[in-house]
Coordinates of C-alpha atoms and ligand atoms in Angstrom, one line a residue:
X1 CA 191.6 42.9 90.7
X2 CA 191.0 46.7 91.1
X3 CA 188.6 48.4 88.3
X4 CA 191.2 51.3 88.0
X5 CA 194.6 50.8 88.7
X6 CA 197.3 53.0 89.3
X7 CA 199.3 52.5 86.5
X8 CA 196.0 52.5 84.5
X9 CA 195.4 55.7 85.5
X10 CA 198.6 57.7 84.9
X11 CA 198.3 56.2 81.6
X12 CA 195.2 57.3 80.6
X13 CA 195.8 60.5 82.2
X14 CA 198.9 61.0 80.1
X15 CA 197.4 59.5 76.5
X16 CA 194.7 62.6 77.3
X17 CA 197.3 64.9 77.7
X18 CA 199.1 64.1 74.6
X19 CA 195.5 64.1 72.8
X20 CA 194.8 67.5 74.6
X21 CA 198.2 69.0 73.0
X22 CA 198.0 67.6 69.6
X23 CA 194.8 69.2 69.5
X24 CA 195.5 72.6 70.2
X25 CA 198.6 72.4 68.1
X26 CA 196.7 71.2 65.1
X27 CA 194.1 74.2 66.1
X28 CA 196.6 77.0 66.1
X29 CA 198.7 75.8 62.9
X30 CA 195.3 75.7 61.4
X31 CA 194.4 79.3 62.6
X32 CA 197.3 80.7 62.0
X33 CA 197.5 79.3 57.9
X34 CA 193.7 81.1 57.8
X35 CA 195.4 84.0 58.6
X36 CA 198.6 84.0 56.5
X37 CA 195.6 82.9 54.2
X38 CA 193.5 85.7 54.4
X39 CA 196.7 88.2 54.4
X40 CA 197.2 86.9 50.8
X41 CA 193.6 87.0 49.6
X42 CA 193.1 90.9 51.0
X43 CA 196.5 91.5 49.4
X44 CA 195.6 90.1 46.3
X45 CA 192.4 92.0 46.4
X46 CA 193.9 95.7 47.0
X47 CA 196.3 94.7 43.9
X48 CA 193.7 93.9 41.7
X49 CA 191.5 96.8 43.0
X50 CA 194.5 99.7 42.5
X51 CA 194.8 97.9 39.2
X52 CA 191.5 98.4 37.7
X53 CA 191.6 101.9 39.4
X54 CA 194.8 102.6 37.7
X55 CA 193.1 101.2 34.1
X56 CA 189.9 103.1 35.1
X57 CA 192.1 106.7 35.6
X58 CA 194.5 106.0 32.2
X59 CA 191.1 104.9 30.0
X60 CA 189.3 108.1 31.4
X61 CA 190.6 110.3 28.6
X62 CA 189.9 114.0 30.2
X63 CA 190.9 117.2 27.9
X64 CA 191.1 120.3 29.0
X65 CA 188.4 122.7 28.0
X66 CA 189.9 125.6 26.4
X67 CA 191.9 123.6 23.8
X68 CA 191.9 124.5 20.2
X69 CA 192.9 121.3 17.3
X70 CA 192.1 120.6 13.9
X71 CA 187.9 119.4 13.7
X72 CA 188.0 115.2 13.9
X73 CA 186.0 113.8 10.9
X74 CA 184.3 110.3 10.5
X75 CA 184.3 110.3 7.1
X76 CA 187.8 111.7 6.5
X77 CA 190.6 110.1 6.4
X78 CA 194.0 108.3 5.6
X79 CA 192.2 105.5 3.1
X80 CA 195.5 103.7 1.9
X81 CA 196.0 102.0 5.1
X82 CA 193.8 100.4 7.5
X83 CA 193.7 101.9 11.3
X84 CA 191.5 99.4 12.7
X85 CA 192.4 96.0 13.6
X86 CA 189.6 92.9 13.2
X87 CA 189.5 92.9 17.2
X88 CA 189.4 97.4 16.6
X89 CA 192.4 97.9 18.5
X90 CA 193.8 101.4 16.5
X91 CA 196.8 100.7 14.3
X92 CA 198.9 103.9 15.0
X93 CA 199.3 105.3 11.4
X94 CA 200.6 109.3 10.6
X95 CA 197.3 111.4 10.3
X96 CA 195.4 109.1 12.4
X97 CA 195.5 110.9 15.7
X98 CA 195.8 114.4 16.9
X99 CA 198.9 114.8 18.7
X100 CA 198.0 117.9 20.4
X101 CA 195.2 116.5 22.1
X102 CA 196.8 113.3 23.3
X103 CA 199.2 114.9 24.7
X104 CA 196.8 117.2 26.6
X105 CA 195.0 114.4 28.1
X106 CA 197.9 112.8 29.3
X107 CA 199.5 115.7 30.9
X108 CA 196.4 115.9 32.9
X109 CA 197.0 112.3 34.1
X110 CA 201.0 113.2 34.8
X111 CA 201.9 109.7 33.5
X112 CA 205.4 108.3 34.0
X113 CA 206.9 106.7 31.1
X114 CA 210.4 103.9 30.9
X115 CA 212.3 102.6 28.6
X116 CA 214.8 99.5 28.6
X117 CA 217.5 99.3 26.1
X118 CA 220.2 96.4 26.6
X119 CA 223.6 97.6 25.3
X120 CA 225.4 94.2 25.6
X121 CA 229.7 94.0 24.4
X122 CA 230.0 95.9 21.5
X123 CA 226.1 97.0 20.9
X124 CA 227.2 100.1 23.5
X125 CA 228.4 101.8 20.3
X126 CA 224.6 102.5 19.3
X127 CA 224.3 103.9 22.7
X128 CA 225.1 107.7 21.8
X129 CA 222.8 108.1 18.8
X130 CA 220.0 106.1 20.5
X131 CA 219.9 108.2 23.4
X132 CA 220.3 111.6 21.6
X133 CA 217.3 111.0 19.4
X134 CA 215.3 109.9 22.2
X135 CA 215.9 113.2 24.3
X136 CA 214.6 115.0 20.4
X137 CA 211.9 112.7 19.8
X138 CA 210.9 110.0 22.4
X139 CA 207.8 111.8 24.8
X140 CA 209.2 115.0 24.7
X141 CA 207.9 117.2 27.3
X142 CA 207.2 113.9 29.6
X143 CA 208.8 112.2 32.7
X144 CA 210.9 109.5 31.4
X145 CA 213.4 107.0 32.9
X146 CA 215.7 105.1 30.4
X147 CA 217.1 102.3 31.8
X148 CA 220.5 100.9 30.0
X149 CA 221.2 97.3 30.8
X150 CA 225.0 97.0 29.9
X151 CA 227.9 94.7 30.8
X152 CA 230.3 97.8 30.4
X153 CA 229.1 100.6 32.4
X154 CA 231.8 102.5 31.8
X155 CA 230.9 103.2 28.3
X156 CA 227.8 104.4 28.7
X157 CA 228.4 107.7 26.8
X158 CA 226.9 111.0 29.1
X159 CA 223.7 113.0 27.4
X160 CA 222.0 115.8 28.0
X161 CA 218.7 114.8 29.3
X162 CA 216.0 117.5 29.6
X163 CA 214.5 118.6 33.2
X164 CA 212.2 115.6 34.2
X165 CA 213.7 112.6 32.5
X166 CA 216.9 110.7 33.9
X167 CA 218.9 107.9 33.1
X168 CA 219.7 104.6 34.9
X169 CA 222.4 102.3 34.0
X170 CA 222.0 98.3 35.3
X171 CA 225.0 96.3 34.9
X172 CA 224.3 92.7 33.3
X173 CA 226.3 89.5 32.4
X174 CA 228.3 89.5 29.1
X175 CA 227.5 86.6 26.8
X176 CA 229.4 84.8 23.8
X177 CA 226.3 84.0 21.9
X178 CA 223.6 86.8 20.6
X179 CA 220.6 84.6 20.9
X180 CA 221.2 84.4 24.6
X181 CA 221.5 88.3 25.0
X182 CA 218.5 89.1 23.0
X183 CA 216.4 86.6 24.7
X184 CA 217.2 86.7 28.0
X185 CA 215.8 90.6 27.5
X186 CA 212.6 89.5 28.9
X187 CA 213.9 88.0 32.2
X188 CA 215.2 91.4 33.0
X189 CA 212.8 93.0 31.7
X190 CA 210.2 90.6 34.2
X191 CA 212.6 91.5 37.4
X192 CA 212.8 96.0 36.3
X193 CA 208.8 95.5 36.2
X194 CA 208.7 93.7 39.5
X195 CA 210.9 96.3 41.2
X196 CA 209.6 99.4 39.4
X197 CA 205.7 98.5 39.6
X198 CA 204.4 101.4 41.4
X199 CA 206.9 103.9 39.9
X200 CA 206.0 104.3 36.1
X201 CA 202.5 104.0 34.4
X202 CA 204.2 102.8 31.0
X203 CA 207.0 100.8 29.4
X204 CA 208.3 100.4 26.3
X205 CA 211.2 97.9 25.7
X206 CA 213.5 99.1 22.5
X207 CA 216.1 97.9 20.3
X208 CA 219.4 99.7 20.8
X209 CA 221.0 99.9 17.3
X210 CA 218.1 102.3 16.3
X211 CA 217.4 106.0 16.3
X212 CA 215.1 108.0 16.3
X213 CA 213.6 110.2 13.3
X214 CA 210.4 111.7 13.9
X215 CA 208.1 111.7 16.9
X216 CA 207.4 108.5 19.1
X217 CA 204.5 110.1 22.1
X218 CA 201.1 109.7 24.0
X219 CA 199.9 107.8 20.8
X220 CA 201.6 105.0 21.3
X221 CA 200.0 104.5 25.1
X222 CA 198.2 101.5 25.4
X223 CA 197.4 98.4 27.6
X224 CA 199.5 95.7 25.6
X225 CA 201.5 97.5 22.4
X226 CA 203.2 95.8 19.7
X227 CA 204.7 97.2 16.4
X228 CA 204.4 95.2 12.9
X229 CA 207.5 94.2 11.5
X230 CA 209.2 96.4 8.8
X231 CA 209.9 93.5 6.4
X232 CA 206.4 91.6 6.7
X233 CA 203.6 93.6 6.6
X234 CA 202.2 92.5 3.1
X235 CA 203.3 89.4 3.9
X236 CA 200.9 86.2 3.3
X237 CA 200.9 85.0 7.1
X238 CA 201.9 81.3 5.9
X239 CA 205.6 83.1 5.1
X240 CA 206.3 84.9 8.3
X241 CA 209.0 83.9 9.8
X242 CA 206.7 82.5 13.0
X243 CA 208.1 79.2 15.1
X244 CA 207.0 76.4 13.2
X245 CA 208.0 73.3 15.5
X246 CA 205.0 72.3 17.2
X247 CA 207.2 71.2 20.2
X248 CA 208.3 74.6 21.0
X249 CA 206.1 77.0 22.9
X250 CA 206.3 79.4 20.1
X251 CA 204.9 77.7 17.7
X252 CA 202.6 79.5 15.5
X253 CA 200.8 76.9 13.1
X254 CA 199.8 77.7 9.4
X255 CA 196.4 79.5 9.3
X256 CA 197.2 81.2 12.5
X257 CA 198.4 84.6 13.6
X258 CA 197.7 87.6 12.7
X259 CA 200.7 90.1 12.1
X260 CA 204.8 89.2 12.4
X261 CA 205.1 91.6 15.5
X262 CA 208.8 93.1 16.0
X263 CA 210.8 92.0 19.0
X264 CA 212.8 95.4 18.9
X265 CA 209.9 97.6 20.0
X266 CA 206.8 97.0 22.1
X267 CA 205.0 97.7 25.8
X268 CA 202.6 98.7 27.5
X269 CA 201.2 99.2 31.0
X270 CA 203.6 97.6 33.5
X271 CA 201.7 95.3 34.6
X272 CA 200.8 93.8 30.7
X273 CA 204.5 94.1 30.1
X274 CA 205.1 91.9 33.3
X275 CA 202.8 89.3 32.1
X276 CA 204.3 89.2 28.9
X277 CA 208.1 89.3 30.4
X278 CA 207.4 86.6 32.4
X279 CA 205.3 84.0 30.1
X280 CA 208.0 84.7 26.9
X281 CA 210.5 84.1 29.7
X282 CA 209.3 80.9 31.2
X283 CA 208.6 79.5 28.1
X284 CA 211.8 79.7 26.3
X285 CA 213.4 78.5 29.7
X286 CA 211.0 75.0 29.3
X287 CA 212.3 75.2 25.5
X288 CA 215.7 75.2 26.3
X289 CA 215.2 72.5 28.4
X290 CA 213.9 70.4 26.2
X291 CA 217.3 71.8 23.7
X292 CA 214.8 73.7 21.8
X293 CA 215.5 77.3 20.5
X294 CA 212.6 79.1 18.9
X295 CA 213.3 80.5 15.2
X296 CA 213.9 84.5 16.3
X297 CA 214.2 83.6 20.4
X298 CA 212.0 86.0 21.9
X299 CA 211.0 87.7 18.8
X300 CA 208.8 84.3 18.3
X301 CA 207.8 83.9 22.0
X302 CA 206.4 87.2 21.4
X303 CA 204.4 86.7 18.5
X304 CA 202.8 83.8 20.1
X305 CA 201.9 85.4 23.0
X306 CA 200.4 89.0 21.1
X307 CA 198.6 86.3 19.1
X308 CA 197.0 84.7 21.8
X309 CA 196.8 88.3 24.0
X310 CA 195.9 90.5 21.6
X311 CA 197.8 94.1 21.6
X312 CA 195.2 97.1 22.6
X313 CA 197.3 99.1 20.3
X314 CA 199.3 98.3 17.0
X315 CA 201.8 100.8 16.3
X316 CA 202.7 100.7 12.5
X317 CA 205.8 100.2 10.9
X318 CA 206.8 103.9 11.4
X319 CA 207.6 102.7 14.8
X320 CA 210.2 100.6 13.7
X321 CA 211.3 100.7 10.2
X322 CA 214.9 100.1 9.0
X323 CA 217.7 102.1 7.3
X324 CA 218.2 99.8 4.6
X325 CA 214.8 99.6 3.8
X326 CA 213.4 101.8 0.8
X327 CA 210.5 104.1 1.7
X328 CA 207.3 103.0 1.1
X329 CA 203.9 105.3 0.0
X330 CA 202.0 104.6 3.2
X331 CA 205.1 105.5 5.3
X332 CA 204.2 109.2 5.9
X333 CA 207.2 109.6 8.5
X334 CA 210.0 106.9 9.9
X335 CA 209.7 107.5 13.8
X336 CA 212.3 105.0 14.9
X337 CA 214.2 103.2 12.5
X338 CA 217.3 100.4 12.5
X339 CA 220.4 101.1 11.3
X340 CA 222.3 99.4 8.6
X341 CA 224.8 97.1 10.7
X342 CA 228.0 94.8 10.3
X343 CA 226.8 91.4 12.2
X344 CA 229.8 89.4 11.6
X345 CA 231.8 92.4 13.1
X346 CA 229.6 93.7 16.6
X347 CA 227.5 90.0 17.3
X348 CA 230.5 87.7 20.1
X349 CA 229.2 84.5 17.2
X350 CA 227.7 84.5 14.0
Ligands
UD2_1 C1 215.7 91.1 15.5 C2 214.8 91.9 16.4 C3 215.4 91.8 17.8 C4 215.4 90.4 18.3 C5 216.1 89.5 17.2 C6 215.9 88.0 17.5 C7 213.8 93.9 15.4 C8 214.0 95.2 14.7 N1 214.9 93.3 15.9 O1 216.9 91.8 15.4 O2 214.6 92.6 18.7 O3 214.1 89.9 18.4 O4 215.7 89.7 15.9 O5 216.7 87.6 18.5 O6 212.6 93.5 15.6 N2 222.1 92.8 21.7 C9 223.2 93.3 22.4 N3 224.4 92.7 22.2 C10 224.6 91.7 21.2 C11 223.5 91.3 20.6 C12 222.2 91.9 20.8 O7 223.1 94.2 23.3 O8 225.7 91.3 21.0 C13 220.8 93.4 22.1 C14 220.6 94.9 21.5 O9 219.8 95.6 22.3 C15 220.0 94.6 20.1 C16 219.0 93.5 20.5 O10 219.7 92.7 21.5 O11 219.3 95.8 19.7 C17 218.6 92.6 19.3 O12 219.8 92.0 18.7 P1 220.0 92.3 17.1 O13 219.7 93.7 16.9 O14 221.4 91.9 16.8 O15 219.0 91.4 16.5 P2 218.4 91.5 15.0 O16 218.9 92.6 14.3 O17 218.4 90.2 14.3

C-alpha cells in the first residue's frame, strides 16, 4: 500500500485550494465591510461635527458695536405673565425682547429661514391672505423660502415677494379625510428637511387658514420652538385635550405635561424639526397600524414629543391666536392669528 497515493494527493491538494479561497474571500468581504464601516463612522462624525459648529455659530449671539436700543433692565419688566419656563427656556411675550437687537445679531449670522404651509382641496382659498401678510410681517428684511404643498397647483395665487425671499410650490396627494391631510404634514415635512438640510438654518411649519397681524421675527429662533395653544393656556393640564389612550404613542397621562402646544405653528433648527417630523411620523404610522388614531393626529404626537423634548423656546399665544377668540389683557399684540372658518363647508368629511 503506498503512504501517499495519487488520488490522495490531488485531493488534498484540491481540499487546500478550496480552504485557500474561502479564506481570502472571507478576508476581503471582511475588509471591505471595515471600510464601508469606517466610511459611515467618519460620515457620521463630520455630521455631528458641522452640527455642533452650526449650534456653536447660531448660539454665539454677536452685535454689532455701534448699535443704539432701549437700556435692558433686570428688575423691569412685563409682571403679568411669566417669560421663563421651569426648564428657563424664554416664553416669547410682547416687551420681552428687543427687536432691534435680535435682528442685528442675526443679520450678522445671514441666517436662512423656511416655511411649509400645506394648502390641501379647498384650504388653497386661505392661500392669498396667508401669503400677503407674511411678505408684511413674517422676517421682514430676511431670506425666506415658503414652501406650499398643494394638490392644485394651479391655484396657487401669484404675490409679490420682496428681493431675497421666493416661493416654491410642491404638488401632494388630495385626500377625502382631514385627519389624514393634517397628519401626514409631518411626513413631508421629514422628506423637505432631508432634501433642504444644508440650505436653510430655520424652519417653521404653519397653519394655512391664518394671517398675519403683527410682527413674527429673529425672536422666535430657537433650537426646538413650539407655541401654546390659544384656547388652553390657563388651563388645569388634567383638561387639555392630550391623548389619553395609553396604547397610543401620544398618550399623555394625568399629572403629565406641561403646556397644550399648537399643531398649527412650531420649528426650529432643521435638524430638531427633522427629528421631530420623523418620530411624530413614525409613530402615528405604528398607531394606525394598530387602528389607532390619536385625539388631534399630530397635534397630540406633538405634544408628547415637546413633552418629552422640551422646546428651547416657547412662543406665546400671540404666535397663534384665533379670530374668534376675544382679546385677552396679557395679549399686547396678535402676531398670527386663525380665521373664523366654515368646517362643514372647506374640510372633504366632517
Ligand atoms: C388644529 C390645529 C392643526 C391640527 C389640527 C388637528 C391649530 C391652530 N390648529 O386645527 O394644526 O393640529 O387641529 O389635526 O393648532 N388642511 C388642508 N386641507 C384640509 C384640511 C386641512 O390643507 O382639507 C391643512 C391646512 O394647512 C390646515 C391644517 O391642515 O391649516 C390643519 O387643519 P385644520 O385647520 O382644519 O385643523 P383645525 O382647525 O382643527
Amino acid at each position: 500500500m503506498a503512504l501517499f497515493p495519487g488520488r490522495t494527493v490531488t485531493v488534498t491538494l484540491l481540499s487546500a485550494m478550496i480552504l485557500l479561497l474561502l479564506t481570502y474571500n472571507y478576508i476581503t468581504q471582511n475588509c471591505r465591510f471595515d471600510d464601508k464601516l469606517t466610511d459611515i463612522q467618519t460620515s457620521v462624525e463630520s455630521s455631528e461635527q458641522s452640527y455642533k459648529q452650526m449650534k456653536n455659530e447660531l448660539s454665539h449671539l454677536e452685535s454689532p458695536d455701534d448699535l443704539q436700543y432701549k437700556q435692558p433692565s433686570i428688575t423691569k419688566g412685563r409682571t403679568d405673565v411669566v417669560s421663563l419656563s421651569p426648564w428657563l427656556a424664554p416664553v416669547v411675550w410682547e416687551g420681552t425682547f428687543e427687536p432691534l437687537l435680535l435682528d442685528s445679531v442675526f443679520k450678522l449670522q445671514n441666517i436662512s429661514v423656511s416655511a411649509t404651509v400645506f394648502a390641501v382641496g379647498k384650504y388653497t382659498m386661505f392661500l392669498k391672505d396667508f401669503l400677503e401678510t407674511a411678505e408684511q410681517h413674517f422676517f421682514v428684511g430676511f431670506s425666506v423660502h415658503m414652501y406650499v404643498f398643494t394638490d392644485r397647483p394651479e391655484d396657487v395665487p401669484s404675490v409679490k415677494m420682496a428681493p431675497g425671499r421666493q416661493l416654491t410650490v410642491r404638488a401632494v396627494p388630495s385626500s377625502d379625510r382631514w385627519q389624514q391631510i393634517s397628519a401626514r404634514r409631518m411626513e413631508f415635512i421629514q422628506t423637505l428637511v432631508e432634501e433642504k438640510l444644508q440650505e436653510h438654518d430655520f424652519i417653521f411649519c404653519l397653519d394655512v387658514d391664518s394671517k398675519f397681524h403683527g410682527r413674527w421675527g429673529t425672536e422666535s429662533l430657537g433650537g426646538l420652538v413650539a407655541v401654546v395653544h390659544p384656547w388652553f393656556y390657563t388651563t388645569d393640564r388634567n383638561k387639555f385635550p392630550y391623548e389619553r389612550r395609553p396604547e397610543s404613542r401620544a398618550y399623555i397621562g394625568p399629572g403629565e405635561g406641561d403646556f397644550y402646544y399648537c399643531g398649527g405653528a412650531f420649528g426650529g433648527t432643521l435638524r430638531e424639526v427633522h427629528r421631530l417630523a420623523k418620530t411624530c411620523r413614525s409613530n402615528f404610522e405604528a398607531d394606525a397600524e394598530e387602528k389607532l388614531e390619536a385625539a388631534w393626529q399630530e397635534e397630540s404626537h406633538l405634544n408628547r414629543y415637546m413633552w418629552v423634548n422640551k422646546p428651547s423656546k416657547v412662543l406665546s399665544p400671540e404666535y397663534l391666536w384665533h379670530d374668534i377668540k376675544e382679546k385677552t389683557p396679557e395679549i399686547h399684540i396678535v402676531r398670527f392669528s386663525g380665521v373664523a372658518k366654515n368646517y362643514a363647508a372647506i374640510r372633504p368629511n366632517v
